[in-house]
């Protein structure tokens, strides 16, 4: 399965005032997401391959999972004529100050309440959309057409050579 790195600063959207760079490290999103649907080696992804953590604690973030799924479907349905089969995989680590979330919702501490969940979802959707758009829109591997052309020519030459060898008759 193809994964690509994701890293973004959350401080710009979550904090109303300018803050020093030393504080910005406490507002980060880092991890890996599936390659864009329809891109080369996007792989077979599944929703059960989504892992989230806040400040190193594994958590369940269904709203963020749905946000990633929505943007995935917008890309996947375009590429597969409306038929959406795959789900995105991701491993995302969110770093935010302890005051921005509450882990005391469930006894296992995996269910959390985020203060700015809508803003974080929007940031994640924008970042993932930008990553996936750069992977599929108008992007070709260097010399992809030229290499395919050369491969086709060499296959035709090999076939022509083998045809010539089998059709060469010697008069005795």
CSV table of C-alpha atoms in Angstrom, one decimal:
chain,number,residue,atom,x,y,z
A,1,UNK,CA,0.0,0.0,0.0
A,2,UNK,CA,1.3,3.4,-0.9
A,3,UNK,CA,1.5,6.0,1.8
A,4,UNK,CA,2.7,9.6,1.7
A,5,UNK,CA,3.8,11.8,4.5
A,6,UNK,CA,1.6,14.6,5.9
A,7,UNK,CA,2.8,17.4,8.2
A,8,UNK,CA,1.1,20.7,8.9
A,9,UNK,CA,1.1,23.5,11.5
A,10,UNK,CA,-2.2,23.7,13.3
A,11,UNK,CA,-1.3,26.9,15.2
A,12,UNK,CA,-2.3,29.3,12.4
A,13,UNK,CA,-6.0,28.2,12.5
A,14,UNK,CA,-6.4,27.2,16.2
A,15,UNK,CA,-4.9,30.3,17.8
A,16,UNK,CA,-6.2,33.8,17.2
A,17,UNK,CA,-3.0,35.7,18.1
A,18,UNK,CA,0.5,35.4,16.8
A,19,UNK,CA,2.7,33.1,18.9
A,20,UNK,CA,6.4,32.5,19.1
A,21,UNK,CA,7.8,29.5,17.1
A,22,UNK,CA,8.7,27.8,20.4
A,23,UNK,CA,5.0,27.4,21.1
A,24,UNK,CA,4.0,26.4,17.5
A,25,UNK,CA,5.6,22.9,18.0
A,26,UNK,CA,2.6,22.2,20.4
A,27,UNK,CA,0.2,22.6,17.5
A,28,UNK,CA,1.2,20.0,14.8
A,29,UNK,CA,-0.3,17.3,12.7
A,30,UNK,CA,2.1,14.7,11.4
A,31,UNK,CA,1.8,11.2,9.9
A,32,UNK,CA,1.0,9.2,6.8
A,33,UNK,CA,-2.1,9.0,4.5
A,34,UNK,CA,-2.9,6.7,1.6
A,35,UNK,CA,-1.8,7.8,-1.8
A,36,UNK,CA,-4.5,9.4,-3.8
A,37,UNK,CA,-7.3,7.2,-5.2
A,38,UNK,CA,-6.4,6.4,-8.8
A,39,UNK,CA,-2.8,7.3,-8.4
A,40,UNK,CA,-0.1,4.7,-9.2
A,41,UNK,CA,0.1,2.2,-6.3
A,42,UNK,CA,-2.7,3.7,-4.2
A,43,UNK,CA,-3.1,0.2,-2.9
A,44,UNK,CA,-6.0,-1.4,-1.2
A,45,UNK,CA,-6.9,0.7,1.8
A,46,UNK,CA,-9.5,0.1,4.5
A,47,UNK,CA,-11.1,2.2,7.2
A,48,UNK,CA,-9.8,-0.2,9.9
A,49,UNK,CA,-6.3,0.9,8.9
A,50,UNK,CA,-6.8,4.3,10.4
A,51,UNK,CA,-4.9,5.2,13.6
A,52,UNK,CA,-5.0,8.5,15.4
A,53,UNK,CA,-3.1,9.8,18.5
A,54,UNK,CA,-3.2,13.0,20.5
A,55,UNK,CA,0.0,13.8,22.2
A,56,UNK,CA,1.1,10.1,21.9
A,57,UNK,CA,-2.2,8.7,23.3
A,58,UNK,CA,-4.1,6.4,20.9
A,59,UNK,CA,-7.6,7.7,20.4
A,60,UNK,CA,-10.6,7.3,18.2
A,61,UNK,CA,-11.6,10.3,16.2
A,62,UNK,CA,-14.7,9.3,14.1
A,63,UNK,CA,-15.3,12.9,12.9
A,64,UNK,CA,-11.8,13.2,11.5
A,65,UNK,CA,-12.1,9.7,10.0
A,66,UNK,CA,-15.3,10.7,8.3
A,67,UNK,CA,-13.7,14.0,7.0
A,68,UNK,CA,-10.8,12.0,5.4
A,69,UNK,CA,-13.4,9.5,4.0
A,70,UNK,CA,-15.4,12.4,2.4
A,71,UNK,CA,-12.4,13.8,0.6
A,72,UNK,CA,-11.3,10.3,-0.4
A,73,UNK,CA,-14.7,9.7,-2.0
A,74,UNK,CA,-14.6,12.9,-3.9
A,75,UNK,CA,-11.4,11.7,-5.5
A,76,UNK,CA,-12.2,8.0,-5.8
A,77,UNK,CA,-15.7,8.5,-7.3
A,78,UNK,CA,-14.2,10.8,-10.0
A,79,UNK,CA,-11.6,8.2,-11.0
A,80,UNK,CA,-13.9,5.1,-10.9
A,81,UNK,CA,-17.0,6.5,-12.5
A,82,UNK,CA,-19.0,6.9,-9.3
A,83,UNK,CA,-18.2,3.5,-7.9
A,84,UNK,CA,-16.4,3.9,-4.5
A,85,UNK,CA,-14.9,0.8,-3.2
A,86,UNK,CA,-11.7,1.6,-1.3
A,87,UNK,CA,-11.3,3.5,2.0
A,88,UNK,CA,-8.3,5.6,3.0
A,89,UNK,CA,-5.7,4.4,5.4
A,90,UNK,CA,-3.9,6.9,7.7
A,91,UNK,CA,-1.7,7.2,10.8
A,92,UNK,CA,-2.0,10.7,12.2
A,93,UNK,CA,-0.4,12.1,15.3
A,94,UNK,CA,-1.9,15.3,16.6
A,95,UNK,CA,0.1,17.5,19.0
A,96,UNK,CA,-2.0,20.1,20.8
A,97,UNK,CA,-1.9,21.5,24.4
A,98,UNK,CA,-3.7,19.4,27.0
A,99,UNK,CA,-6.2,22.2,27.5
A,100,UNK,CA,-7.6,21.7,24.0
A,101,UNK,CA,-9.0,18.2,24.6
A,102,UNK,CA,-10.7,16.1,27.2
A,103,UNK,CA,-9.9,12.4,27.6
A,104,UNK,CA,-12.4,11.8,30.5
A,105,UNK,CA,-15.3,10.8,28.2
A,106,UNK,CA,-15.0,7.0,28.4
A,107,UNK,CA,-13.1,4.7,30.9
A,108,UNK,CA,-10.7,3.4,28.3
A,109,UNK,CA,-9.6,7.0,27.4
A,110,UNK,CA,-9.8,6.4,23.7
A,111,UNK,CA,-12.8,8.6,23.1
A,112,UNK,CA,-11.9,12.3,23.4
A,113,UNK,CA,-13.6,15.6,23.1
A,114,UNK,CA,-11.7,18.1,21.0
A,115,UNK,CA,-12.3,21.9,21.6
A,116,UNK,CA,-11.6,22.8,18.0
A,117,UNK,CA,-12.6,19.6,16.2
A,118,UNK,CA,-14.3,21.3,13.2
A,119,UNK,CA,-11.2,23.5,12.6
A,120,UNK,CA,-8.9,20.5,12.8
A,121,UNK,CA,-11.1,18.5,10.4
A,122,UNK,CA,-11.0,21.4,7.9
A,123,UNK,CA,-7.2,21.7,8.2
A,124,UNK,CA,-6.9,18.0,7.6
A,125,UNK,CA,-9.3,18.0,4.6
A,126,UNK,CA,-7.5,20.9,3.0
A,127,UNK,CA,-4.0,19.4,3.6
A,128,UNK,CA,-5.0,15.9,2.3
A,129,UNK,CA,-6.8,17.4,-0.7
A,130,UNK,CA,-3.7,19.4,-1.6
A,131,UNK,CA,-1.5,16.3,-1.3
A,132,UNK,CA,-3.9,14.1,-3.4
A,133,UNK,CA,-4.5,16.8,-6.0
A,134,UNK,CA,-0.8,17.1,-6.5
A,135,UNK,CA,-0.6,13.3,-7.1
A,136,UNK,CA,-3.2,12.9,-9.7
A,137,UNK,CA,-3.9,16.2,-11.6
A,138,UNK,CA,-1.7,16.6,-14.6
A,139,UNK,CA,1.2,14.7,-13.2
A,140,UNK,CA,3.2,12.2,-15.2
A,141,UNK,CA,6.3,10.4,-14.5
A,142,UNK,CA,9.4,11.9,-16.2
A,143,UNK,CA,9.6,10.7,-19.8
A,144,UNK,CA,6.6,8.4,-19.2
A,145,UNK,CA,5.3,8.8,-22.8
A,146,UNK,CA,8.8,8.6,-24.3
A,147,UNK,CA,9.5,5.4,-22.3
A,148,UNK,CA,6.2,3.8,-23.3
A,149,UNK,CA,7.0,4.7,-26.9
A,150,UNK,CA,10.4,3.1,-26.8
A,151,UNK,CA,9.0,0.0,-25.2
A,152,UNK,CA,6.4,-0.4,-27.9
A,153,UNK,CA,9.1,0.1,-30.6
A,154,UNK,CA,11.4,-2.4,-29.1
A,155,UNK,CA,8.5,-4.9,-28.8
A,156,UNK,CA,7.6,-4.4,-32.4
A,157,UNK,CA,11.3,-4.8,-33.4
A,158,UNK,CA,11.6,-8.0,-31.5
A,159,UNK,CA,8.4,-9.3,-33.1
A,160,UNK,CA,9.6,-8.3,-36.5
A,161,UNK,CA,13.0,-10.0,-35.9
A,162,UNK,CA,11.3,-13.2,-34.8
A,163,UNK,CA,9.0,-13.1,-37.8
A,164,UNK,CA,11.9,-12.6,-40.2
A,165,UNK,CA,13.8,-15.6,-38.6
A,166,UNK,CA,10.9,-18.0,-39.0
A,167,UNK,CA,10.1,-16.9,-42.5
A,168,UNK,CA,13.6,-17.2,-43.9
A,169,UNK,CA,13.7,-20.2,-46.2
A,170,UNK,CA,16.9,-21.5,-47.7
A,171,UNK,CA,16.7,-22.9,-51.2
A,172,UNK,CA,18.6,-26.1,-51.7
